[in-house]
PDB file of C-alpha atoms in Angstrom:
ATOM      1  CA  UNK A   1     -25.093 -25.547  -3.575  1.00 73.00           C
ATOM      2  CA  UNK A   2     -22.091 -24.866  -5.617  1.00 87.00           C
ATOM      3  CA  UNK A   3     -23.002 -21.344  -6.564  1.00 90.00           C
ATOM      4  CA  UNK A   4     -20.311 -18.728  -7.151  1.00 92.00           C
ATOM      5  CA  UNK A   5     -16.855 -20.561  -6.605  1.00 94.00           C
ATOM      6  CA  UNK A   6     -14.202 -18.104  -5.399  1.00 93.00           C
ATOM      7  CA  UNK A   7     -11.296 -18.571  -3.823  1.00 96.00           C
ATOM      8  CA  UNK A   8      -9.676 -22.307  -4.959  1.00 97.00           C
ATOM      9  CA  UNK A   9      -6.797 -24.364  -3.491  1.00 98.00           C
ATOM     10  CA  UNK A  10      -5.390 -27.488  -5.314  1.00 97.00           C
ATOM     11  CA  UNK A  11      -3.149 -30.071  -2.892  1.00 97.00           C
ATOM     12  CA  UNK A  12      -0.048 -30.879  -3.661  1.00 95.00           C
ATOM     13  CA  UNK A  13      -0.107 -34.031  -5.264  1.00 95.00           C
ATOM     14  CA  UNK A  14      -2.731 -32.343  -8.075  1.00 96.00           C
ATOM     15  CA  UNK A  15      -5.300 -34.854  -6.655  1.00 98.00           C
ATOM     16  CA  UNK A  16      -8.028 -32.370  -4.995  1.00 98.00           C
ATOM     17  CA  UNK A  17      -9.030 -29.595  -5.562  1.00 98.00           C
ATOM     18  CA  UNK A  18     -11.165 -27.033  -2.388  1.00 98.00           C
ATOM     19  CA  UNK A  19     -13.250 -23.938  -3.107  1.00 98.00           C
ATOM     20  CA  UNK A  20     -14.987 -21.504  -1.234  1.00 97.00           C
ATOM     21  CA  UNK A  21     -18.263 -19.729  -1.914  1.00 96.00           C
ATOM     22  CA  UNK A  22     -19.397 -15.928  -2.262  1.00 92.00           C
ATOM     23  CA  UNK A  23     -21.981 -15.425   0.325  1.00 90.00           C
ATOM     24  CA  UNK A  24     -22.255 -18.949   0.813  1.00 92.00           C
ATOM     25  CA  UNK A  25     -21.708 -20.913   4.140  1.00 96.00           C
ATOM     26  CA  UNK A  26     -19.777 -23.757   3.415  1.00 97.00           C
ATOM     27  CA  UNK A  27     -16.436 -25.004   1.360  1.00 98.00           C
ATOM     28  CA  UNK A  28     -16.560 -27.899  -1.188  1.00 98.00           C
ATOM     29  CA  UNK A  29     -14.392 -30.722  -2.170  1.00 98.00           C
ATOM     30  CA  UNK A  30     -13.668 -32.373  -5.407  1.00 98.00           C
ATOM     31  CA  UNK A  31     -11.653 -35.028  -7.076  1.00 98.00           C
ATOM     32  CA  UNK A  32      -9.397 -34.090 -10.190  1.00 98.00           C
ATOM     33  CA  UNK A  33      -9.362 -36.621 -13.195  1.00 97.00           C
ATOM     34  CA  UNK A  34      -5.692 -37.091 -14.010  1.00 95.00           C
ATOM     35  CA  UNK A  35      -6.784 -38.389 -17.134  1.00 96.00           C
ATOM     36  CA  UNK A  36      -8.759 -35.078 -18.548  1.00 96.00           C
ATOM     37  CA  UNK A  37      -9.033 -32.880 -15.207  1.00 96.00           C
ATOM     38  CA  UNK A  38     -12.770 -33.049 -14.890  1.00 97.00           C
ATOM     39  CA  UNK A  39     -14.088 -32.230 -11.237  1.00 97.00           C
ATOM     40  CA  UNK A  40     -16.273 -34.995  -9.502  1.00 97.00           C
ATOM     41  CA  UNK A  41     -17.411 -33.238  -6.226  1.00 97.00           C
ATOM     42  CA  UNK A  42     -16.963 -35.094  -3.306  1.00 98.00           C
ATOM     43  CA  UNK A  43     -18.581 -33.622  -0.550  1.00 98.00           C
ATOM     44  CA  UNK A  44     -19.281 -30.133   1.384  1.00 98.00           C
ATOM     45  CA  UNK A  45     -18.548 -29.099   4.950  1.00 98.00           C
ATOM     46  CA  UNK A  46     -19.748 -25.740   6.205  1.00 98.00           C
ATOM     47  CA  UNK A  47     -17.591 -23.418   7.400  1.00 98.00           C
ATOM     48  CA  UNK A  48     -19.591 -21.806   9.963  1.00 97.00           C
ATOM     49  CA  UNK A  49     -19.753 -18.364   8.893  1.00 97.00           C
ATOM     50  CA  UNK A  50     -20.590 -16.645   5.625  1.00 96.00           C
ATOM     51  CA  UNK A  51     -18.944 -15.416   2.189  1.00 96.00           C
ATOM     52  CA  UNK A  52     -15.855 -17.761   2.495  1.00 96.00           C
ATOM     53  CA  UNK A  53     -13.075 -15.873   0.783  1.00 96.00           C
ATOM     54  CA  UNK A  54      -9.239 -17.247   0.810  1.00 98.00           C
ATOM     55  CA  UNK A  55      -8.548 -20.567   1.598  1.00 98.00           C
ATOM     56  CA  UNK A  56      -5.064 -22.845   1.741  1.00 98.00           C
ATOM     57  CA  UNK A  57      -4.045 -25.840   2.780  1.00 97.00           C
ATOM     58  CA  UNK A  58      -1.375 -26.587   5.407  1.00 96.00           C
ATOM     59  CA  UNK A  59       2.273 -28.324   4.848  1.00 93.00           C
ATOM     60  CA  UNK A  60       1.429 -31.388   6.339  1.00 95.00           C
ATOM     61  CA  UNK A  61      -1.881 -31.358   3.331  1.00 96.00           C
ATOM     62  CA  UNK A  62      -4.289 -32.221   6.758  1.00 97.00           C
ATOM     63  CA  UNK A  63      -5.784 -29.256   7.101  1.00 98.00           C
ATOM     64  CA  UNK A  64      -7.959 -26.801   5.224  1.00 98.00           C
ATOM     65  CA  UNK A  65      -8.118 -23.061   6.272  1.00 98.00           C
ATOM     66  CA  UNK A  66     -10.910 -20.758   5.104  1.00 98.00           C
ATOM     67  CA  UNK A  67     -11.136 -17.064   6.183  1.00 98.00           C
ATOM     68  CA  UNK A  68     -15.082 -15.851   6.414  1.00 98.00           C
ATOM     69  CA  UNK A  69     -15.226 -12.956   5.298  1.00 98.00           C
ATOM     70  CA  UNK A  70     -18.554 -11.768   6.262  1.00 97.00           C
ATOM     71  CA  UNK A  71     -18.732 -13.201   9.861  1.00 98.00           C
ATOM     72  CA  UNK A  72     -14.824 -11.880  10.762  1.00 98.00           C
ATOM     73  CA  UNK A  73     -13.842 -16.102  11.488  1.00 98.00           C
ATOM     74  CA  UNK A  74     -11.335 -18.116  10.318  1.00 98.00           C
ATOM     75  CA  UNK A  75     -12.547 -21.724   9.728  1.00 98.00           C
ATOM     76  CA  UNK A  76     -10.347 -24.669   9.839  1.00 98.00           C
ATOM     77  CA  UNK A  77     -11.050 -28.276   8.372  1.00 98.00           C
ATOM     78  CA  UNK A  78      -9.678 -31.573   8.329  1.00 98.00           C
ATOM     79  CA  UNK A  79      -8.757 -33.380   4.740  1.00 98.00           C
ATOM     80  CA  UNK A  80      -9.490 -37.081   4.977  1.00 98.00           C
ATOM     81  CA  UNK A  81      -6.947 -39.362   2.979  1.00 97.00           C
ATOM     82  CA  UNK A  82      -9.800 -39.887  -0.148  1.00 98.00           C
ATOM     83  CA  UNK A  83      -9.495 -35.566  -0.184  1.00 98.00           C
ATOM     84  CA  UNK A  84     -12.947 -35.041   1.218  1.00 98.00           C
ATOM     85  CA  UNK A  85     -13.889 -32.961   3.794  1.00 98.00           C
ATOM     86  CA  UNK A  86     -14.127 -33.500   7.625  1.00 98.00           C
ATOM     87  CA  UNK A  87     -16.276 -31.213  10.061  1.00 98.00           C
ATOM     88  CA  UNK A  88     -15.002 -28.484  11.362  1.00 98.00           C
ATOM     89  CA  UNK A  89     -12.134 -28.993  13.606  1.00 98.00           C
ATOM     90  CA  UNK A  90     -11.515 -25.226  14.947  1.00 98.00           C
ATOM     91  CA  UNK A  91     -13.179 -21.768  14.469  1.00 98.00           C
ATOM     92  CA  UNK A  92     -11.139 -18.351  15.329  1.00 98.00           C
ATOM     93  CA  UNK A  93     -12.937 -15.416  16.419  1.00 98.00           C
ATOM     94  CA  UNK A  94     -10.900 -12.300  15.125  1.00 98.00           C
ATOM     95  CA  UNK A  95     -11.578  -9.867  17.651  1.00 97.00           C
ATOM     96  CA  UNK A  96     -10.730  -5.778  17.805  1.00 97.00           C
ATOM     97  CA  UNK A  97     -11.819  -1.989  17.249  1.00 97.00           C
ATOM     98  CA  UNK A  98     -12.915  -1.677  13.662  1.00 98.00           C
ATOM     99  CA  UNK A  99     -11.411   1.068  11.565  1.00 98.00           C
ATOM    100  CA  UNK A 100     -12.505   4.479  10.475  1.00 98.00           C
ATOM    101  CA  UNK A 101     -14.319   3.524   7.480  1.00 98.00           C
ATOM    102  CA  UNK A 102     -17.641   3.905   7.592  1.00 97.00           C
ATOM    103  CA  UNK A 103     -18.934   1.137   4.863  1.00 97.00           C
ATOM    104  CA  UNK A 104     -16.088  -0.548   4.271  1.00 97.00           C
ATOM    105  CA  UNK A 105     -14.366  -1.340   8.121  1.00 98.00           C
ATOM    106  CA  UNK A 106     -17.627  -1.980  10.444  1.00 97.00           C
ATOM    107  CA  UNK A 107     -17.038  -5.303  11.318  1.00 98.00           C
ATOM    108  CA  UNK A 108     -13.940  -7.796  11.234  1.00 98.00           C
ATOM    109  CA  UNK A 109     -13.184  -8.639   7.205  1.00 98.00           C
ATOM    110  CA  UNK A 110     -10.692 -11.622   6.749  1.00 98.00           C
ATOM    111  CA  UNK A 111     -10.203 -11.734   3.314  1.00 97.00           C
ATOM    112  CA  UNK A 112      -7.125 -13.739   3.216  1.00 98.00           C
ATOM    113  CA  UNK A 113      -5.518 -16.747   4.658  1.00 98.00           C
ATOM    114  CA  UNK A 114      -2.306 -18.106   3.822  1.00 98.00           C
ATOM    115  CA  UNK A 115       0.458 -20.596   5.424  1.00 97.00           C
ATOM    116  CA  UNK A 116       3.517 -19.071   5.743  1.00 96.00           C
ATOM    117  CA  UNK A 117       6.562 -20.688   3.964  1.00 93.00           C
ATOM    118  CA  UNK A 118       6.824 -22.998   6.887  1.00 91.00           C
ATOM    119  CA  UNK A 119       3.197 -24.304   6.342  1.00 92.00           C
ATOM    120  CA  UNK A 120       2.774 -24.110  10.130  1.00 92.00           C
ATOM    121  CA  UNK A 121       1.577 -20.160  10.444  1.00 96.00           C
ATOM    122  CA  UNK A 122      -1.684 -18.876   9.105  1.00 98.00           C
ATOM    123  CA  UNK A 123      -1.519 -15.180   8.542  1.00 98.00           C
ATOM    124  CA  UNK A 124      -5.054 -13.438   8.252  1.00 98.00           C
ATOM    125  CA  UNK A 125      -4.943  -9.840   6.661  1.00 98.00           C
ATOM    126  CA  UNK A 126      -8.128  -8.045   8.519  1.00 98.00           C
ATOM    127  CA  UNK A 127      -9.415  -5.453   6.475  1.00 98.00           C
ATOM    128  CA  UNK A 128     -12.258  -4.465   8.747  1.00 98.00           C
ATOM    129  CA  UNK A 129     -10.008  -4.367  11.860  1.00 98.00           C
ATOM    130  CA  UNK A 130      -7.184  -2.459  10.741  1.00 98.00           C
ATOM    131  CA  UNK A 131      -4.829  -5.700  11.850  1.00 98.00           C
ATOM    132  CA  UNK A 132      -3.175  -8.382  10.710  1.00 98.00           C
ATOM    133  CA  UNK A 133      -3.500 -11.565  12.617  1.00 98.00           C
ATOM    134  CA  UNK A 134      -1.593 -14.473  13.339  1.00 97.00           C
ATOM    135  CA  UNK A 135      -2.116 -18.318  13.832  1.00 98.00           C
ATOM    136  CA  UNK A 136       0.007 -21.375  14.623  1.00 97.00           C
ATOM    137  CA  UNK A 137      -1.785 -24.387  13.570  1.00 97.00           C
ATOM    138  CA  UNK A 138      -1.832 -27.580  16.026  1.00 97.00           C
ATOM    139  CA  UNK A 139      -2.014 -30.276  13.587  1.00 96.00           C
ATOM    140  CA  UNK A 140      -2.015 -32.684  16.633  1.00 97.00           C
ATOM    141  CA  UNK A 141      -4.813 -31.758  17.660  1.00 97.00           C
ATOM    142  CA  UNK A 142      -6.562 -29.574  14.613  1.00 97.00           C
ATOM    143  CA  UNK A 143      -6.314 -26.483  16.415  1.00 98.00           C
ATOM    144  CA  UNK A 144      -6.090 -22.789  15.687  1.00 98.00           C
ATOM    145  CA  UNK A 145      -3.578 -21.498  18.200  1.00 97.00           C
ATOM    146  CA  UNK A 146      -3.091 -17.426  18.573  1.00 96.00           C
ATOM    147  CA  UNK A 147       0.424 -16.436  17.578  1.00 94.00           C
ATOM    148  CA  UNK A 148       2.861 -14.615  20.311  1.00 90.00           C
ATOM    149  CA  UNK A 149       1.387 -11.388  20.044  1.00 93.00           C
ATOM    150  CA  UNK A 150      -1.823 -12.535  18.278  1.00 96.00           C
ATOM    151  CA  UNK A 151      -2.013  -9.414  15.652  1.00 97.00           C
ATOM    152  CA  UNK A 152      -0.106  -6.770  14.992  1.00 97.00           C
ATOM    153  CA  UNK A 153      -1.931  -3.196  13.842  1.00 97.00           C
ATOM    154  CA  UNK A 154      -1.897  -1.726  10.811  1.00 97.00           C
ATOM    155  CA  UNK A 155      -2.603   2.542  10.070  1.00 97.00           C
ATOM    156  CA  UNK A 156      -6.550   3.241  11.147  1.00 98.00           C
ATOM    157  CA  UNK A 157      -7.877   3.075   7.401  1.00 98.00           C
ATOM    158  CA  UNK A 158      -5.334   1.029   5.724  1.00 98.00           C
ATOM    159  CA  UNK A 159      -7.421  -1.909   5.741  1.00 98.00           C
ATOM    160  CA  UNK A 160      -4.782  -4.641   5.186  1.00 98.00           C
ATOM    161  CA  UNK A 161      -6.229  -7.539   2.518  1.00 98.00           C
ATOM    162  CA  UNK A 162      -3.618  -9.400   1.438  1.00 98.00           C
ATOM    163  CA  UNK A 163      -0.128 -10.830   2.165  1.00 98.00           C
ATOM    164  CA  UNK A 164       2.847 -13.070   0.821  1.00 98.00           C
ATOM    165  CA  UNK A 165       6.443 -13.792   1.584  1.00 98.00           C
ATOM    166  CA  UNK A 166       9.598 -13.862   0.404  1.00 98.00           C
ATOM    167  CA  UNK A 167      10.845 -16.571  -0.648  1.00 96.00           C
ATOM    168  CA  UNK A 168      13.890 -17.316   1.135  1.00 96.00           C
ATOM    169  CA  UNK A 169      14.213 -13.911   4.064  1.00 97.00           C
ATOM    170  CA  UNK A 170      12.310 -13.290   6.795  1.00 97.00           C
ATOM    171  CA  UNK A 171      10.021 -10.448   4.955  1.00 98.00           C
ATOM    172  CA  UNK A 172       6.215 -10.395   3.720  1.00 98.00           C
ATOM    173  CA  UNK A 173       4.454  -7.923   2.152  1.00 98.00           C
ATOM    174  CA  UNK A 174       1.195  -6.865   3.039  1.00 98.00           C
ATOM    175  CA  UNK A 175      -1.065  -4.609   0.986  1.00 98.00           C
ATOM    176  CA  UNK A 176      -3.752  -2.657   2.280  1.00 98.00           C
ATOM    177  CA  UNK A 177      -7.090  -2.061   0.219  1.00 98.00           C
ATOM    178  CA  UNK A 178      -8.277   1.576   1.535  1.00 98.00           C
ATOM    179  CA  UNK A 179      -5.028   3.972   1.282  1.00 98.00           C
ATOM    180  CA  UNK A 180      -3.566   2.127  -1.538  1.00 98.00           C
ATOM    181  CA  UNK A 181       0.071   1.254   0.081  1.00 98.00           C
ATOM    182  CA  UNK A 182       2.387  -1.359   0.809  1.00 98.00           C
ATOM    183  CA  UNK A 183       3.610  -2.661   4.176  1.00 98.00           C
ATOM    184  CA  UNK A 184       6.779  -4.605   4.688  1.00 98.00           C
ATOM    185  CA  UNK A 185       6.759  -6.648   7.335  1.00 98.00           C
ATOM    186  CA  UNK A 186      10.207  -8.504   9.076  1.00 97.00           C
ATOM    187  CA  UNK A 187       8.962 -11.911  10.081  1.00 95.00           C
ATOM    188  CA  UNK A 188      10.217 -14.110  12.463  1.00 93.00           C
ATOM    189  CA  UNK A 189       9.341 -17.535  11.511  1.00 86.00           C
ATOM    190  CA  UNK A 190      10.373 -19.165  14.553  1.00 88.00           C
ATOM    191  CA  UNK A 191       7.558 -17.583  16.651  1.00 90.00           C
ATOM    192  CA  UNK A 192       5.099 -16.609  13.796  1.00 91.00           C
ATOM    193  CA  UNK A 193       6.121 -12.531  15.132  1.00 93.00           C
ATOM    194  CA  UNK A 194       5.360  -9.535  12.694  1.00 94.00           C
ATOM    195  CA  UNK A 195       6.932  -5.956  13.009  1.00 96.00           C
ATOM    196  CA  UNK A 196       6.281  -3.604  10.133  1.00 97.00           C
ATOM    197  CA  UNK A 197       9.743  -1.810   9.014  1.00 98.00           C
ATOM    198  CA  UNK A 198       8.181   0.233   5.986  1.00 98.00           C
ATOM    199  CA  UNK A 199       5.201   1.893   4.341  1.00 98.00           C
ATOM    200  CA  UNK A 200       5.121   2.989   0.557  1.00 98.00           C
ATOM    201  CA  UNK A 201       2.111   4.381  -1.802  1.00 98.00           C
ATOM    202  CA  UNK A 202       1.048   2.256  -4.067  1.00 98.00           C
ATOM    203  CA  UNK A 203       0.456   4.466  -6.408  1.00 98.00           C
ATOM    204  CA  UNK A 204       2.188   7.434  -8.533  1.00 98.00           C
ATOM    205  CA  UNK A 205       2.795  10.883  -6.468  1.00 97.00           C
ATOM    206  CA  UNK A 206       0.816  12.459  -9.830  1.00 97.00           C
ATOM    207  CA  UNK A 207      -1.918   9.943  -9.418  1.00 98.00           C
ATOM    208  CA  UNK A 208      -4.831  11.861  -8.081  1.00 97.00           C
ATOM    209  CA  UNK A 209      -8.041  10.102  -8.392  1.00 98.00           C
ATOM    210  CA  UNK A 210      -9.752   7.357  -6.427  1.00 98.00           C
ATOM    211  CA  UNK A 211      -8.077   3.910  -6.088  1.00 98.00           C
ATOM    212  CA  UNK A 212      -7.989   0.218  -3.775  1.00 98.00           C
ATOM    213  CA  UNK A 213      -5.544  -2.344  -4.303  1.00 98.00           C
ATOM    214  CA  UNK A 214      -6.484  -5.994  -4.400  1.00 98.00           C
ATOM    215  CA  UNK A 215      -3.914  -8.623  -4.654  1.00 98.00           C
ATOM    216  CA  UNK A 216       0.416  -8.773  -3.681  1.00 98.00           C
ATOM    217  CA  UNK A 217       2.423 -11.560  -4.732  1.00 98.00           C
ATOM    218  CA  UNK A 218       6.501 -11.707  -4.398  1.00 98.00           C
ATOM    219  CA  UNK A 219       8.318 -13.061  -6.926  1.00 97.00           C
ATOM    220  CA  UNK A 220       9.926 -16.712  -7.300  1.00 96.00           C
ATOM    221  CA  UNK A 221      13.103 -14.874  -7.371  1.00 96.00           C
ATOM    222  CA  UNK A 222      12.703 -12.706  -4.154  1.00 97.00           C
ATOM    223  CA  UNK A 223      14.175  -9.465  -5.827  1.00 98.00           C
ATOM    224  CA  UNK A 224      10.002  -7.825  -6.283  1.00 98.00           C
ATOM    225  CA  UNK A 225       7.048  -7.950  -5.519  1.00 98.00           C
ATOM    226  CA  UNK A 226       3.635  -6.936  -7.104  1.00 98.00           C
ATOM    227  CA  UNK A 227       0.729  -5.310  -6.214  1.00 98.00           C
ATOM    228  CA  UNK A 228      -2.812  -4.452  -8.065  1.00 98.00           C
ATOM    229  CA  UNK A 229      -4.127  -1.118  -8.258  1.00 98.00           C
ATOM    230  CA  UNK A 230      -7.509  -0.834  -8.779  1.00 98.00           C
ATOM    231  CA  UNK A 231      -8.905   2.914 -10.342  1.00 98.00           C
ATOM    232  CA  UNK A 232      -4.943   3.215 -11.405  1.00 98.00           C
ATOM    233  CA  UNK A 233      -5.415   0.259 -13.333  1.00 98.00           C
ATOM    234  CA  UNK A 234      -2.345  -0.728 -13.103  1.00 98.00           C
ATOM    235  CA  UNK A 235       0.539  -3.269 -11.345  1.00 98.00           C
ATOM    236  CA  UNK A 236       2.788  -1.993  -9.367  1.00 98.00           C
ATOM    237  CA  UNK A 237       6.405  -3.068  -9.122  1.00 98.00           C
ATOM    238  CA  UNK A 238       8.768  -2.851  -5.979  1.00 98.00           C
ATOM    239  CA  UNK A 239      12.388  -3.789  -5.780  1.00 98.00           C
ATOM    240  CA  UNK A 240      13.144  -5.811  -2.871  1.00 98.00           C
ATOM    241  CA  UNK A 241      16.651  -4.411  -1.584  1.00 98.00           C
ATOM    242  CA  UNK A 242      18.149  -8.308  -0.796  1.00 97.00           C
ATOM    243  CA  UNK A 243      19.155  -8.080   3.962  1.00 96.00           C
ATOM    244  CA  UNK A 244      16.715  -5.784   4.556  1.00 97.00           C
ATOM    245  CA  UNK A 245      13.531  -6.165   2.728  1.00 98.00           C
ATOM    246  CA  UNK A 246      12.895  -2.823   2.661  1.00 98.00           C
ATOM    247  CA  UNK A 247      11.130  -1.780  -1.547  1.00 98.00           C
ATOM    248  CA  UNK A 248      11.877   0.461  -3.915  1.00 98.00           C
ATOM    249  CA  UNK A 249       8.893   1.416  -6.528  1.00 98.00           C
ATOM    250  CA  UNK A 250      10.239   0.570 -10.076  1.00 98.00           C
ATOM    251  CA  UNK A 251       7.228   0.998 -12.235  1.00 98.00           C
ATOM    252  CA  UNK A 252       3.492   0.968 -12.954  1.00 98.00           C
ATOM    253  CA  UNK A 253       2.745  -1.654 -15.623  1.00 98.00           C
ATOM    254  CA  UNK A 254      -0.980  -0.784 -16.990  1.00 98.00           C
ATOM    255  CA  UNK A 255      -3.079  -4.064 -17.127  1.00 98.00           C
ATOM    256  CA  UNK A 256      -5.545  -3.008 -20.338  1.00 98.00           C
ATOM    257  CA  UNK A 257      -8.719  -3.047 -18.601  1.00 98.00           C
ATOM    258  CA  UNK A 258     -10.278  -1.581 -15.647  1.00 98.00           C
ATOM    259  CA  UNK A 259     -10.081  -3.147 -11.776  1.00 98.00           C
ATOM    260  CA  UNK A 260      -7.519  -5.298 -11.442  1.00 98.00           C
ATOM    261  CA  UNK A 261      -8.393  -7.532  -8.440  1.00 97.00           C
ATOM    262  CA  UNK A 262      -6.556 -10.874  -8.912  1.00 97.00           C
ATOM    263  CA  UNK A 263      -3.108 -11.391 -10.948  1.00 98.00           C
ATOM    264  CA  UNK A 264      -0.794 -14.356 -10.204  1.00 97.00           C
ATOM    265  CA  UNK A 265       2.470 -15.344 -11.607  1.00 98.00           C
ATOM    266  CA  UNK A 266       2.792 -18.438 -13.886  1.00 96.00           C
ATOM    267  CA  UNK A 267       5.265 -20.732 -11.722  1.00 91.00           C
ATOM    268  CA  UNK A 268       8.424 -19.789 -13.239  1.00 91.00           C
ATOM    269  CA  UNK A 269       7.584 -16.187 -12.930  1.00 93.00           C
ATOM    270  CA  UNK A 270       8.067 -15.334 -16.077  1.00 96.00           C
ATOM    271  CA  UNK A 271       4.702 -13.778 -17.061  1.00 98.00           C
ATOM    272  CA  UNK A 272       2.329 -12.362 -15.214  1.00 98.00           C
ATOM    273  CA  UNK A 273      -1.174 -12.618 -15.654  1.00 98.00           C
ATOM    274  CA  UNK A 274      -4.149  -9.903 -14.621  1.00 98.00           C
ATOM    275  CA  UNK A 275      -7.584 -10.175 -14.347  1.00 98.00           C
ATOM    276  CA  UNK A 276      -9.248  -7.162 -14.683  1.00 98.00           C
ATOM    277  CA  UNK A 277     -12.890  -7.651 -13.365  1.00 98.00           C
ATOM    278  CA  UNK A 278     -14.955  -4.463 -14.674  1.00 98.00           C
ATOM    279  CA  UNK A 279     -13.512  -5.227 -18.405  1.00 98.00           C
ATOM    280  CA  UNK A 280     -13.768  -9.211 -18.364  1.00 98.00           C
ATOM    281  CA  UNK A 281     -10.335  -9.654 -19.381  1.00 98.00           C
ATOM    282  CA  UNK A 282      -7.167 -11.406 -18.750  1.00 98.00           C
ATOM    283  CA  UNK A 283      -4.517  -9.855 -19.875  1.00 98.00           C
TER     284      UNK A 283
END
């Protein structure tokens, strides 16, 4: 059962590498060859819910988080020391009034999980509930522990899917799929605490057809950050003004194909790289 990979995580050390499963129910583990970087699977643990999206591992490299996007539950899972997985040590219920959205919003939809810079907060963008929620994790004890408040809300039919954070200030940026904007967040990393301080379109004020957006990432450098317009085609660039966090839009960069859903920055961040699913291209 290692049908449709999606989401992958690679420790630290380059030793393991995790990945969840479209529609499936469970999260797999395998060993990297640091000779030639072939996989050998190791084993699978199930996640207890279905269509495991986003998953990351924690800063101590003990725990593996996977957000179900399906079921509206965010798994967690031990690592043992050979990289395989244990059973599951926690399960989060993400609970709340689903947005507007008929289709798209009528259950809870985690689609993404990641530490914060500390590795000891999980944030969980909700695109079904119109919220983005919170987690400290209790590595003591492998527990999921609701942040101080546990979510904070979002604009009914925003749908918030994704998030990342700056690099060095106390600002991440959360995009939100259904009204194609932007939300900067101030984030106290101390108590895990969100409190939006701006909103911006996504998109072009002469843009005037459909469009979702798909992935954010800040740069290495902290001064932008990048989101993916989807119907736009495009990437979207914000300048980061440096004490406040608040963005500027720069430019839209088209990506030479149609729906970009993933991009991600080479490490340096000099180039950025766009996948643009409907055209089977990376560009």
């Amino acid at each position: 059962d290692f049908a449709d990979p999606s989401f992958l995580a690679i420790d630290r050390q380059g030793r393991f590498l995790y990945s969840s499963h479209g529609g499936g129910t469970r999260a797999t583990s395998y060993h990297i060859d640091q000779s030639d970087g072939r996989l050998k699977p190791l084993n699978q643990q199930a996640t207890e819910g279905t269509n495991g999206a986003h998953l990351a591992i924690d800063g101590t490299g003990r725990f593996l988080a996977v957000a179900n996007y399906a079921t509206g539950t965010l798994a967690l899972l031990p690592i043992n020391a050979d990289g395989s997985l244990g059973t599951l040590s926690d399960l989060a219920t993400l609970t709340g009034e689903p947005g507007p959205h008929r289709t798209q919003q009528t259950s809870s939809h985690p689609h993404h999980c990641p530490f914060d810079r500390t590795g000891r907060f999980i944030v969980v963008p909700d695109k079904g509930l119109d919220r983005t929620f919170v987690y400290r994790l209790d590595t003591d004890r492998g527990k999921l522990v609701p942040g101080n408040p546990p979510s904070v809300a979002s604009r009914p039919g925003a749908a918030p899917r994704h998030v990342d954070f700056h690099p060095s200030e106390p600002y991440a940026y959360v995009i939100n799929e259904l009204d194609s904007t932007m939300t900067a967040f101030h984030f106290d990393p101390d108590k895990g605490a969100f409190k939006p301080v701006q909103t911006l379109s996504t998109l072009p004020s002469t843009y005037t057809a459909n469009n979702s957006t798909a992935e954010v990432v800040v740069a290495p450098s902290g001064r932008f950050v990048y989101g993916s317009n989807r119907g736009h085609d495009s990437i979207v660039i914000f300048a980061i003004e440096k004490g406040t966090g608040l963005l500027t839009p720069v430019d839209w960069e088209p990506t030479q194909g149609r729906t970009p859903r993933y991009f991600g920055l080479d490490p340096s961040g000099t180039h950025l790289y766009a996948a643009n699913q409907n055209t089977d291209t990376v560009v």
